[in-house]
PDB file of C-alpha atoms and ligand atoms in Angstrom:
ATOM      1  CA  UNK A   1      67.120 -72.273  41.251  1.00 46.00           C
ATOM      2  CA  UNK A   2      65.049 -74.937  42.970  1.00 48.00           C
ATOM      3  CA  UNK A   3      61.326 -74.414  42.908  1.00 48.00           C
ATOM      4  CA  UNK A   4      59.460 -76.341  45.567  1.00 46.00           C
ATOM      5  CA  UNK A   5      56.133 -77.922  44.783  1.00 43.00           C
ATOM      6  CA  UNK A   6      54.580 -76.091  47.728  1.00 45.00           C
ATOM      7  CA  UNK A   7      53.105 -73.139  45.898  1.00 53.00           C
ATOM      8  CA  UNK A   8      50.967 -70.381  47.270  1.00 68.00           C
ATOM      9  CA  UNK A   9      47.416 -70.983  46.170  1.00 81.00           C
ATOM     10  CA  UNK A  10      46.369 -68.914  43.192  1.00 92.00           C
ATOM     11  CA  UNK A  11      43.195 -66.932  43.643  1.00 95.00           C
ATOM     12  CA  UNK A  12      40.487 -66.326  41.076  1.00 96.00           C
ATOM     13  CA  UNK A  13      37.703 -63.825  40.881  1.00 96.00           C
ATOM     14  CA  UNK A  14      34.520 -65.556  39.685  1.00 96.00           C
ATOM     15  CA  UNK A  15      31.600 -63.451  38.583  1.00 95.00           C
ATOM     16  CA  UNK A  16      28.171 -64.486  37.409  1.00 95.00           C
ATOM     17  CA  UNK A  17      25.563 -62.385  35.694  1.00 93.00           C
ATOM     18  CA  UNK A  18      22.203 -63.683  34.528  1.00 96.00           C
ATOM     19  CA  UNK A  19      19.584 -61.670  32.695  1.00 95.00           C
ATOM     20  CA  UNK A  20      16.548 -61.795  30.453  1.00 94.00           C
ATOM     21  CA  UNK A  21      15.946 -59.337  27.613  1.00 91.00           C
ATOM     22  CA  UNK A  22      18.593 -56.973  28.891  1.00 86.00           C
ATOM     23  CA  UNK A  23      17.260 -56.973  32.446  1.00 84.00           C
ATOM     24  CA  UNK A  24      19.337 -58.125  35.375  1.00 84.00           C
ATOM     25  CA  UNK A  25      18.032 -61.230  37.157  1.00 88.00           C
ATOM     26  CA  UNK A  26      20.811 -62.563  39.311  1.00 88.00           C
ATOM     27  CA  UNK A  27      24.470 -61.926  40.022  1.00 89.00           C
ATOM     28  CA  UNK A  28      27.151 -63.310  42.263  1.00 91.00           C
ATOM     29  CA  UNK A  29      30.771 -62.683  43.045  1.00 92.00           C
ATOM     30  CA  UNK A  30      33.400 -64.855  44.745  1.00 95.00           C
ATOM     31  CA  UNK A  31      37.153 -64.821  45.223  1.00 96.00           C
ATOM     32  CA  UNK A  32      38.469 -68.344  45.699  1.00 95.00           C
ATOM     33  CA  UNK A  33      41.627 -70.426  45.455  1.00 94.00           C
ATOM     34  CA  UNK A  34      42.219 -72.426  42.294  1.00 94.00           C
ATOM     35  CA  UNK A  35      40.979 -75.728  43.729  1.00 93.00           C
ATOM     36  CA  UNK A  36      37.511 -74.278  44.410  1.00 94.00           C
ATOM     37  CA  UNK A  37      36.914 -72.572  41.077  1.00 96.00           C
ATOM     38  CA  UNK A  38      34.999 -75.442  39.526  1.00 96.00           C
ATOM     39  CA  UNK A  39      32.692 -76.086  42.504  1.00 95.00           C
ATOM     40  CA  UNK A  40      31.905 -72.421  42.963  1.00 96.00           C
ATOM     41  CA  UNK A  41      31.274 -71.812  39.252  1.00 97.00           C
ATOM     42  CA  UNK A  42      28.917 -74.819  39.169  1.00 96.00           C
ATOM     43  CA  UNK A  43      26.993 -73.536  42.178  1.00 95.00           C
ATOM     44  CA  UNK A  44      26.594 -70.159  40.474  1.00 95.00           C
ATOM     45  CA  UNK A  45      25.366 -71.806  37.284  1.00 95.00           C
ATOM     46  CA  UNK A  46      22.788 -73.691  39.300  1.00 94.00           C
ATOM     47  CA  UNK A  47      21.646 -70.606  41.202  1.00 91.00           C
ATOM     48  CA  UNK A  48      21.325 -68.565  38.000  1.00 93.00           C
ATOM     49  CA  UNK A  49      19.302 -71.357  36.370  1.00 91.00           C
ATOM     50  CA  UNK A  50      16.548 -70.910  38.959  1.00 92.00           C
ATOM     51  CA  UNK A  51      15.799 -67.483  37.465  1.00 92.00           C
ATOM     52  CA  UNK A  52      15.242 -68.834  33.929  1.00 93.00           C
ATOM     53  CA  UNK A  53      17.711 -66.411  32.304  1.00 95.00           C
ATOM     54  CA  UNK A  54      18.002 -65.883  28.544  1.00 96.00           C
ATOM     55  CA  UNK A  55      21.629 -64.913  28.995  1.00 95.00           C
ATOM     56  CA  UNK A  56      24.138 -66.106  31.543  1.00 95.00           C
ATOM     57  CA  UNK A  57      27.755 -65.069  31.908  1.00 95.00           C
ATOM     58  CA  UNK A  58      30.350 -66.525  34.208  1.00 96.00           C
ATOM     59  CA  UNK A  59      33.813 -65.027  34.139  1.00 96.00           C
ATOM     60  CA  UNK A  60      36.907 -66.319  35.891  1.00 96.00           C
ATOM     61  CA  UNK A  61      39.906 -64.039  36.284  1.00 95.00           C
ATOM     62  CA  UNK A  62      43.134 -64.770  38.064  1.00 95.00           C
ATOM     63  CA  UNK A  63      44.109 -62.146  40.621  1.00 95.00           C
ATOM     64  CA  UNK A  64      47.600 -61.413  41.818  1.00 91.00           C
ATOM     65  CA  UNK A  65      47.878 -62.994  45.295  1.00 89.00           C
ATOM     66  CA  UNK A  66      50.317 -60.276  46.337  1.00 91.00           C
ATOM     67  CA  UNK A  67      47.602 -57.676  45.852  1.00 93.00           C
ATOM     68  CA  UNK A  68      45.105 -59.324  48.224  1.00 96.00           C
ATOM     69  CA  UNK A  69      44.159 -57.133  51.188  1.00 96.00           C
ATOM     70  CA  UNK A  70      42.678 -58.752  54.277  1.00 95.00           C
ATOM     71  CA  UNK A  71      40.462 -57.440  57.045  1.00 96.00           C
ATOM     72  CA  UNK A  72      37.791 -58.448  59.525  1.00 97.00           C
ATOM     73  CA  UNK A  73      34.081 -58.924  58.928  1.00 98.00           C
ATOM     74  CA  UNK A  74      32.066 -56.331  60.834  1.00 98.00           C
ATOM     75  CA  UNK A  75      30.022 -57.457  63.834  1.00 98.00           C
ATOM     76  CA  UNK A  76      26.384 -58.020  62.884  1.00 98.00           C
ATOM     77  CA  UNK A  77      23.718 -56.538  65.148  1.00 98.00           C
ATOM     78  CA  UNK A  78      20.028 -57.137  64.484  1.00 98.00           C
ATOM     79  CA  UNK A  79      17.925 -54.023  64.930  1.00 97.00           C
ATOM     80  CA  UNK A  80      14.535 -55.094  66.309  1.00 96.00           C
ATOM     81  CA  UNK A  81      11.993 -53.119  64.259  1.00 97.00           C
ATOM     82  CA  UNK A  82       8.695 -54.326  62.861  1.00 96.00           C
ATOM     83  CA  UNK A  83       7.790 -51.730  60.242  1.00 98.00           C
ATOM     84  CA  UNK A  84       9.397 -49.728  57.448  1.00 98.00           C
ATOM     85  CA  UNK A  85       8.935 -46.312  59.020  1.00 98.00           C
ATOM     86  CA  UNK A  86      10.843 -47.360  62.148  1.00 98.00           C
ATOM     87  CA  UNK A  87      13.381 -49.253  60.048  1.00 98.00           C
ATOM     88  CA  UNK A  88      14.244 -46.182  58.009  1.00 98.00           C
ATOM     89  CA  UNK A  89      14.346 -44.013  61.131  1.00 98.00           C
ATOM     90  CA  UNK A  90      16.893 -46.389  62.666  1.00 98.00           C
ATOM     91  CA  UNK A  91      18.901 -46.266  59.455  1.00 98.00           C
ATOM     92  CA  UNK A  92      18.989 -42.468  59.572  1.00 98.00           C
ATOM     93  CA  UNK A  93      20.068 -42.478  63.223  1.00 98.00           C
ATOM     94  CA  UNK A  94      22.858 -44.916  62.417  1.00 98.00           C
ATOM     95  CA  UNK A  95      24.055 -42.822  59.479  1.00 98.00           C
ATOM     96  CA  UNK A  96      24.117 -39.744  61.722  1.00 98.00           C
ATOM     97  CA  UNK A  97      26.170 -41.646  64.287  1.00 98.00           C
ATOM     98  CA  UNK A  98      28.602 -42.582  61.515  1.00 98.00           C
ATOM     99  CA  UNK A  99      29.130 -38.933  60.600  1.00 98.00           C
ATOM    100  CA  UNK A 100      26.680 -38.439  57.732  1.00 98.00           C
ATOM    101  CA  UNK A 101      24.810 -35.119  57.734  1.00 98.00           C
ATOM    102  CA  UNK A 102      21.079 -35.495  58.541  1.00 98.00           C
ATOM    103  CA  UNK A 103      19.769 -34.080  55.217  1.00 98.00           C
ATOM    104  CA  UNK A 104      22.194 -36.257  53.315  1.00 98.00           C
ATOM    105  CA  UNK A 105      21.060 -39.403  55.125  1.00 98.00           C
ATOM    106  CA  UNK A 106      17.369 -38.653  54.534  1.00 98.00           C
ATOM    107  CA  UNK A 107      17.953 -37.831  50.897  1.00 98.00           C
ATOM    108  CA  UNK A 108      19.985 -41.016  50.274  1.00 98.00           C
ATOM    109  CA  UNK A 109      17.074 -43.102  51.567  1.00 98.00           C
ATOM    110  CA  UNK A 110      14.561 -41.179  49.446  1.00 98.00           C
ATOM    111  CA  UNK A 111      16.751 -41.565  46.377  1.00 98.00           C
ATOM    112  CA  UNK A 112      17.080 -45.332  46.726  1.00 98.00           C
ATOM    113  CA  UNK A 113      13.347 -45.585  47.474  1.00 98.00           C
ATOM    114  CA  UNK A 114      12.370 -43.900  44.200  1.00 97.00           C
ATOM    115  CA  UNK A 115      15.068 -45.583  42.068  1.00 97.00           C
ATOM    116  CA  UNK A 116      18.530 -44.003  42.097  1.00 98.00           C
ATOM    117  CA  UNK A 117      19.264 -44.446  38.402  1.00 98.00           C
ATOM    118  CA  UNK A 118      18.444 -41.470  36.119  1.00 97.00           C
ATOM    119  CA  UNK A 119      15.715 -43.578  34.429  1.00 97.00           C
ATOM    120  CA  UNK A 120      13.999 -44.164  37.804  1.00 97.00           C
ATOM    121  CA  UNK A 121      15.139 -47.782  38.024  1.00 96.00           C
ATOM    122  CA  UNK A 122      17.738 -49.348  40.272  1.00 96.00           C
ATOM    123  CA  UNK A 123      21.407 -48.709  39.728  1.00 96.00           C
ATOM    124  CA  UNK A 124      23.647 -51.664  38.984  1.00 91.00           C
ATOM    125  CA  UNK A 125      26.132 -50.500  41.619  1.00 96.00           C
ATOM    126  CA  UNK A 126      26.234 -47.978  44.421  1.00 98.00           C
ATOM    127  CA  UNK A 127      25.958 -44.236  44.728  1.00 98.00           C
ATOM    128  CA  UNK A 128      29.092 -42.589  46.088  1.00 98.00           C
ATOM    129  CA  UNK A 129      27.864 -39.737  48.270  1.00 98.00           C
ATOM    130  CA  UNK A 130      29.813 -36.941  49.952  1.00 97.00           C
ATOM    131  CA  UNK A 131      28.769 -37.355  53.609  1.00 98.00           C
ATOM    132  CA  UNK A 132      28.850 -33.612  54.197  1.00 96.00           C
ATOM    133  CA  UNK A 133      27.302 -32.085  51.084  1.00 96.00           C
ATOM    134  CA  UNK A 134      25.300 -34.985  49.674  1.00 97.00           C
ATOM    135  CA  UNK A 135      26.919 -34.561  46.254  1.00 96.00           C
ATOM    136  CA  UNK A 136      26.788 -37.696  44.156  1.00 97.00           C
ATOM    137  CA  UNK A 137      30.319 -38.484  43.080  1.00 96.00           C
ATOM    138  CA  UNK A 138      29.961 -41.711  41.099  1.00 97.00           C
ATOM    139  CA  UNK A 139      31.031 -41.059  37.491  1.00 96.00           C
ATOM    140  CA  UNK A 140      28.043 -42.944  36.028  1.00 98.00           C
ATOM    141  CA  UNK A 141      24.705 -42.634  37.861  1.00 98.00           C
ATOM    142  CA  UNK A 142      23.178 -45.696  36.219  1.00 97.00           C
ATOM    143  CA  UNK A 143      26.102 -48.039  36.751  1.00 97.00           C
ATOM    144  CA  UNK A 144      27.371 -46.620  40.026  1.00 98.00           C
ATOM    145  CA  UNK A 145      30.409 -47.990  41.834  1.00 98.00           C
ATOM    146  CA  UNK A 146      30.697 -51.781  41.928  1.00 95.00           C
ATOM    147  CA  UNK A 147      32.371 -53.431  44.884  1.00 96.00           C
ATOM    148  CA  UNK A 148      33.912 -56.587  43.478  1.00 94.00           C
ATOM    149  CA  UNK A 149      36.603 -59.165  44.200  1.00 96.00           C
ATOM    150  CA  UNK A 150      35.795 -59.838  47.832  1.00 97.00           C
ATOM    151  CA  UNK A 151      35.239 -62.983  49.825  1.00 97.00           C
ATOM    152  CA  UNK A 152      36.038 -64.697  53.094  1.00 97.00           C
ATOM    153  CA  UNK A 153      38.954 -67.125  53.526  1.00 95.00           C
ATOM    154  CA  UNK A 154      37.678 -70.537  52.425  1.00 92.00           C
ATOM    155  CA  UNK A 155      38.501 -72.159  55.780  1.00 93.00           C
ATOM    156  CA  UNK A 156      36.229 -69.649  57.563  1.00 96.00           C
ATOM    157  CA  UNK A 157      33.284 -70.069  55.207  1.00 94.00           C
ATOM    158  CA  UNK A 158      31.603 -73.044  56.966  1.00 95.00           C
ATOM    159  CA  UNK A 159      31.848 -71.376  60.368  1.00 97.00           C
ATOM    160  CA  UNK A 160      30.346 -68.159  59.082  1.00 98.00           C
ATOM    161  CA  UNK A 161      27.440 -70.106  57.598  1.00 97.00           C
ATOM    162  CA  UNK A 162      26.917 -71.924  60.910  1.00 97.00           C
ATOM    163  CA  UNK A 163      26.984 -68.733  62.951  1.00 97.00           C
ATOM    164  CA  UNK A 164      24.467 -67.085  60.625  1.00 98.00           C
ATOM    165  CA  UNK A 165      22.234 -70.150  60.628  1.00 98.00           C
ATOM    166  CA  UNK A 166      22.155 -70.188  64.436  1.00 97.00           C
ATOM    167  CA  UNK A 167      20.557 -66.745  64.297  1.00 97.00           C
ATOM    168  CA  UNK A 168      18.105 -67.663  61.502  1.00 96.00           C
ATOM    169  CA  UNK A 169      20.132 -65.679  58.983  1.00 97.00           C
ATOM    170  CA  UNK A 170      20.890 -68.495  56.568  1.00 96.00           C
ATOM    171  CA  UNK A 171      19.936 -66.558  53.419  1.00 95.00           C
ATOM    172  CA  UNK A 172      22.887 -66.150  51.044  1.00 92.00           C
ATOM    173  CA  UNK A 173      22.085 -62.450  50.740  1.00 95.00           C
ATOM    174  CA  UNK A 174      23.047 -61.806  54.358  1.00 98.00           C
ATOM    175  CA  UNK A 175      26.402 -63.557  54.051  1.00 97.00           C
ATOM    176  CA  UNK A 176      27.192 -61.818  50.760  1.00 95.00           C
ATOM    177  CA  UNK A 177      26.201 -58.405  52.066  1.00 97.00           C
ATOM    178  CA  UNK A 178      28.296 -58.864  55.208  1.00 98.00           C
ATOM    179  CA  UNK A 179      31.359 -59.659  53.099  1.00 98.00           C
ATOM    180  CA  UNK A 180      30.681 -56.776  50.730  1.00 98.00           C
ATOM    181  CA  UNK A 181      30.288 -54.410  53.682  1.00 98.00           C
ATOM    182  CA  UNK A 182      33.627 -55.591  55.100  1.00 98.00           C
ATOM    183  CA  UNK A 183      35.369 -54.516  51.930  1.00 98.00           C
ATOM    184  CA  UNK A 184      33.485 -51.228  51.709  1.00 98.00           C
ATOM    185  CA  UNK A 185      34.390 -50.337  55.297  1.00 98.00           C
ATOM    186  CA  UNK A 186      38.031 -51.116  54.539  1.00 97.00           C
ATOM    187  CA  UNK A 187      38.043 -48.696  51.596  1.00 97.00           C
ATOM    188  CA  UNK A 188      39.970 -45.460  52.021  1.00 96.00           C
ATOM    189  CA  UNK A 189      37.691 -42.499  52.666  1.00 97.00           C
ATOM    190  CA  UNK A 190      34.456 -44.469  53.167  1.00 98.00           C
ATOM    191  CA  UNK A 191      32.719 -43.809  56.488  1.00 98.00           C
ATOM    192  CA  UNK A 192      29.414 -45.676  56.062  1.00 98.00           C
ATOM    193  CA  UNK A 193      27.280 -47.805  53.791  1.00 98.00           C
ATOM    194  CA  UNK A 194      23.502 -47.962  53.373  1.00 99.00           C
ATOM    195  CA  UNK A 195      21.809 -50.810  51.510  1.00 98.00           C
ATOM    196  CA  UNK A 196      18.620 -52.654  50.889  1.00 98.00           C
ATOM    197  CA  UNK A 197      17.798 -55.301  48.350  1.00 96.00           C
ATOM    198  CA  UNK A 198      16.104 -54.754  45.009  1.00 94.00           C
ATOM    199  CA  UNK A 199      14.364 -58.131  45.365  1.00 93.00           C
ATOM    200  CA  UNK A 200      10.635 -57.332  45.854  1.00 96.00           C
ATOM    201  CA  UNK A 201      10.330 -60.219  48.337  1.00 96.00           C
ATOM    202  CA  UNK A 202      13.394 -59.310  50.410  1.00 97.00           C
ATOM    203  CA  UNK A 203      12.757 -56.339  52.685  1.00 98.00           C
ATOM    204  CA  UNK A 204      15.908 -56.362  54.824  1.00 98.00           C
ATOM    205  CA  UNK A 205      18.766 -53.913  54.583  1.00 98.00           C
ATOM    206  CA  UNK A 206      21.568 -52.527  56.668  1.00 98.00           C
ATOM    207  CA  UNK A 207      23.718 -49.608  57.657  1.00 98.00           C
ATOM    208  CA  UNK A 208      27.402 -50.373  58.200  1.00 98.00           C
ATOM    209  CA  UNK A 209      30.182 -48.232  59.626  1.00 98.00           C
ATOM    210  CA  UNK A 210      33.565 -48.962  61.231  1.00 97.00           C
ATOM    211  CA  UNK A 211      32.358 -47.812  64.675  1.00 97.00           C
ATOM    212  CA  UNK A 212      29.292 -50.053  65.088  1.00 97.00           C
ATOM    213  CA  UNK A 213      29.679 -52.651  62.358  1.00 98.00           C
ATOM    214  CA  UNK A 214      26.741 -54.050  60.386  1.00 98.00           C
ATOM    215  CA  UNK A 215      23.306 -53.067  61.690  1.00 98.00           C
ATOM    216  CA  UNK A 216      20.789 -55.376  60.077  1.00 98.00           C
ATOM    217  CA  UNK A 217      17.361 -53.790  59.671  1.00 98.00           C
ATOM    218  CA  UNK A 218      14.635 -56.299  58.729  1.00 98.00           C
ATOM    219  CA  UNK A 219      12.225 -53.730  57.248  1.00 98.00           C
ATOM    220  CA  UNK A 220      13.698 -51.160  54.887  1.00 98.00           C
ATOM    221  CA  UNK A 221      10.842 -51.425  52.378  1.00 98.00           C
ATOM    222  CA  UNK A 222       7.421 -53.029  51.936  1.00 98.00           C
ATOM    223  CA  UNK A 223       7.022 -56.473  50.375  1.00 98.00           C
ATOM    224  CA  UNK A 224       6.466 -56.089  46.631  1.00 98.00           C
ATOM    225  CA  UNK A 225       8.553 -52.937  46.262  1.00 98.00           C
ATOM    226  CA  UNK A 226      11.071 -53.501  43.423  1.00 96.00           C
ATOM    227  CA  UNK A 227      13.384 -50.677  44.422  1.00 98.00           C
ATOM    228  CA  UNK A 228      16.656 -51.196  46.244  1.00 98.00           C
ATOM    229  CA  UNK A 229      20.167 -49.900  46.162  1.00 98.00           C
ATOM    230  CA  UNK A 230      23.338 -48.938  47.897  1.00 98.00           C
ATOM    231  CA  UNK A 231      25.099 -45.784  48.977  1.00 98.00           C
ATOM    232  CA  UNK A 232      28.745 -45.511  49.983  1.00 98.00           C
ATOM    233  CA  UNK A 233      29.317 -42.348  52.023  1.00 98.00           C
ATOM    234  CA  UNK A 234      32.707 -40.717  51.811  1.00 97.00           C
ATOM    235  CA  UNK A 235      34.613 -38.146  53.780  1.00 95.00           C
ATOM    236  CA  UNK A 236      34.543 -34.731  52.178  1.00 89.00           C
ATOM    237  CA  UNK A 237      37.695 -34.056  50.195  1.00 85.00           C
ATOM    238  CA  UNK A 238      39.061 -37.581  50.024  1.00 87.00           C
ATOM    239  CA  UNK A 239      40.902 -38.989  47.040  1.00 88.00           C
ATOM    240  CA  UNK A 240      38.048 -40.276  44.894  1.00 89.00           C
ATOM    241  CA  UNK A 241      40.232 -42.255  42.550  1.00 94.00           C
ATOM    242  CA  UNK A 242      42.009 -44.346  45.177  1.00 95.00           C
ATOM    243  CA  UNK A 243      38.738 -45.202  46.843  1.00 96.00           C
ATOM    244  CA  UNK A 244      37.018 -46.266  43.617  1.00 97.00           C
ATOM    245  CA  UNK A 245      40.049 -48.271  42.564  1.00 97.00           C
ATOM    246  CA  UNK A 246      40.090 -50.088  45.913  1.00 97.00           C
ATOM    247  CA  UNK A 247      36.369 -50.884  45.746  1.00 97.00           C
ATOM    248  CA  UNK A 248      36.340 -52.052  42.138  1.00 96.00           C
ATOM    249  CA  UNK A 249      39.733 -53.674  41.720  1.00 95.00           C
ATOM    250  CA  UNK A 250      41.640 -54.573  44.872  1.00 97.00           C
ATOM    251  CA  UNK A 251      41.005 -58.187  45.912  1.00 96.00           C
ATOM    252  CA  UNK A 252      39.819 -58.403  49.523  1.00 97.00           C
ATOM    253  CA  UNK A 253      39.612 -61.472  51.750  1.00 97.00           C
ATOM    254  CA  UNK A 254      38.023 -61.362  55.172  1.00 97.00           C
ATOM    255  CA  UNK A 255      40.296 -63.250  57.557  1.00 96.00           C
ATOM    256  CA  UNK A 256      38.219 -62.906  60.745  1.00 97.00           C
ATOM    257  CA  UNK A 257      34.545 -63.432  61.537  1.00 97.00           C
ATOM    258  CA  UNK A 258      32.809 -60.877  63.730  1.00 96.00           C
ATOM    259  CA  UNK A 259      30.074 -61.476  66.280  1.00 97.00           C
ATOM    260  CA  UNK A 260      26.637 -62.383  64.941  1.00 97.00           C
ATOM    261  CA  UNK A 261      24.060 -60.934  67.318  1.00 96.00           C
ATOM    262  CA  UNK A 262      20.567 -62.240  68.011  1.00 91.00           C
ATOM    263  CA  UNK A 263      17.080 -60.887  67.329  1.00 86.00           C
ATOM    264  CA  UNK A 264      16.703 -58.967  70.560  1.00 79.00           C
ATOM    265  CA  UNK A 265      19.272 -56.533  69.231  1.00 71.00           C
ATOM    266  CA  UNK A 266      22.273 -58.192  70.911  1.00 60.00           C
TER     267      UNK A 266
HETATM  268  N1  WAQ B   1      28.590 -53.142  44.451  1.00 95.45           N
HETATM  269  C1  WAQ B   1      27.868 -52.029  44.643  1.00 95.45           C
HETATM  270  N2  WAQ B   1      26.528 -52.000  44.617  1.00 95.45           N
HETATM  271  C2  WAQ B   1      25.881 -53.149  44.378  1.00 95.45           C
HETATM  272  C3  WAQ B   1      26.566 -54.365  44.161  1.00 95.45           C
HETATM  273  C4  WAQ B   1      27.983 -54.333  44.203  1.00 95.45           C
HETATM  274  N3  WAQ B   1      28.704 -55.418  44.008  1.00 95.45           N
HETATM  275  N4  WAQ B   1      25.643 -55.330  43.941  1.00 95.45           N
HETATM  276  C5  WAQ B   1      24.445 -54.752  44.031  1.00 95.45           C
HETATM  277  N5  WAQ B   1      24.564 -53.431  44.277  1.00 95.45           N
HETATM  278  C6  WAQ B   1      23.507 -52.444  44.481  1.00 95.45           C
HETATM  279  C7  WAQ B   1      22.558 -52.367  43.313  1.00 95.45           C
HETATM  280  O1  WAQ B   1      22.080 -51.043  43.214  1.00 95.45           O
HETATM  281  C8  WAQ B   1      21.425 -53.265  43.747  1.00 95.45           C
HETATM  282  O2  WAQ B   1      20.194 -52.833  43.209  1.00 95.45           O
HETATM  283  C9  WAQ B   1      21.402 -53.053  45.244  1.00 95.45           C
HETATM  284  O3  WAQ B   1      22.769 -52.837  45.607  1.00 95.45           O
HETATM  285  C10 WAQ B   1      20.855 -54.213  46.016  1.00 95.45           C
HETATM  286  O4  WAQ B   1      21.500 -55.403  45.570  1.00 95.45           O
HETATM  287  O5  WAQ B   1      21.440 -58.851  56.267  1.00 95.45           O
HETATM  288  O6  WAQ B   1      20.617 -58.546  48.354  1.00 95.45           O
HETATM  289  O7  WAQ B   1      21.918 -57.810  45.482  1.00 95.45           O
HETATM  290  O8  WAQ B   1      19.950 -59.998  55.136  1.00 95.45           O
HETATM  291  O9  WAQ B   1      19.536 -56.944  45.847  1.00 95.45           O
HETATM  292  C11 WAQ B   1      20.782 -56.855  52.230  1.00 95.45           C
HETATM  293  C12 WAQ B   1      21.102 -57.927  53.219  1.00 95.45           C
HETATM  294  C13 WAQ B   1      20.558 -57.523  50.916  1.00 95.45           C
HETATM  295  C14 WAQ B   1      20.337 -57.734  54.487  1.00 95.45           C
HETATM  296  C15 WAQ B   1      21.326 -56.852  49.877  1.00 95.45           C
HETATM  297  O10 WAQ B   1      21.333 -56.592  47.601  1.00 95.45           O
HETATM  298  C16 WAQ B   1      20.598 -58.939  55.352  1.00 95.45           C
HETATM  299  C17 WAQ B   1      21.048 -57.430  48.550  1.00 95.45           C
HETATM  300  P1  WAQ B   1      21.004 -56.789  46.062  1.00 95.45           P
HETATM  301 MG1   MG B   2      19.745 -58.217  43.336  1.00 95.45          MG
END
């Protein structure tokens, strides 16, 4: 058998976790072809260093290229609000539009706001919430469900950065959240996602759903508030296992960029 030198690129999942005294400081997650592993790992090392961690882990795992699922990035729409109360109201309206029951939407926001982990802190991953009953379905309420192994095709990366920059959205958090949301929306049984950052200085969050894409809400909490989190809302009665397996294990590459709307809500 003749094997040609033209090989499909191998893909690697690269994960970084930096902490101090057992507390999480910074994390990152990429899925890149072999030739980018070194550059991306170096960039993560550099980023983690800015947090002065006492412990820093970078792991590189090959993924099976045949397993990679692709899909589009959701369109990003900026919701023009100027305070937290209005921001959270908009988030609730969006969740309702996505099919989440009103009480469940309100309670998800309250839970993230007070710290969704049983110890009152932030979870490491996301809550998995039944959109009809509000039941929390994640097996571990401190860890939650972790969406991992997702990225955008390397050739689309520069254009995505440009498009985001044009709309003053150059922060890496926005790009990363958009890619994470793309994978979450592609997961079987998931109808919506709610998120805001746990960084006390970063007040923005979003609601994402297949119907309206990624609604970016600049004020989901006050500056200085250390709480943040995520909720993945699922259809009642769906197959929990397949959804969790997709979110945590299946490699996902976005192969299309959506529209990035401007500040007036376009
Ligand atoms: N999978 C599931 N949940 C996660 C993951 C993950 N891979 N990473 C973080 N979380 C959960 C966890 O509870 C964190 O406390 C919470 O989400 C927030 O994480 O358009 O930066 O990394 O600019 O602080 C929103 C972007 C920023 C708004 C999100 O999240 C925008 C952000 P953070
Ligand atoms: Mg964080």
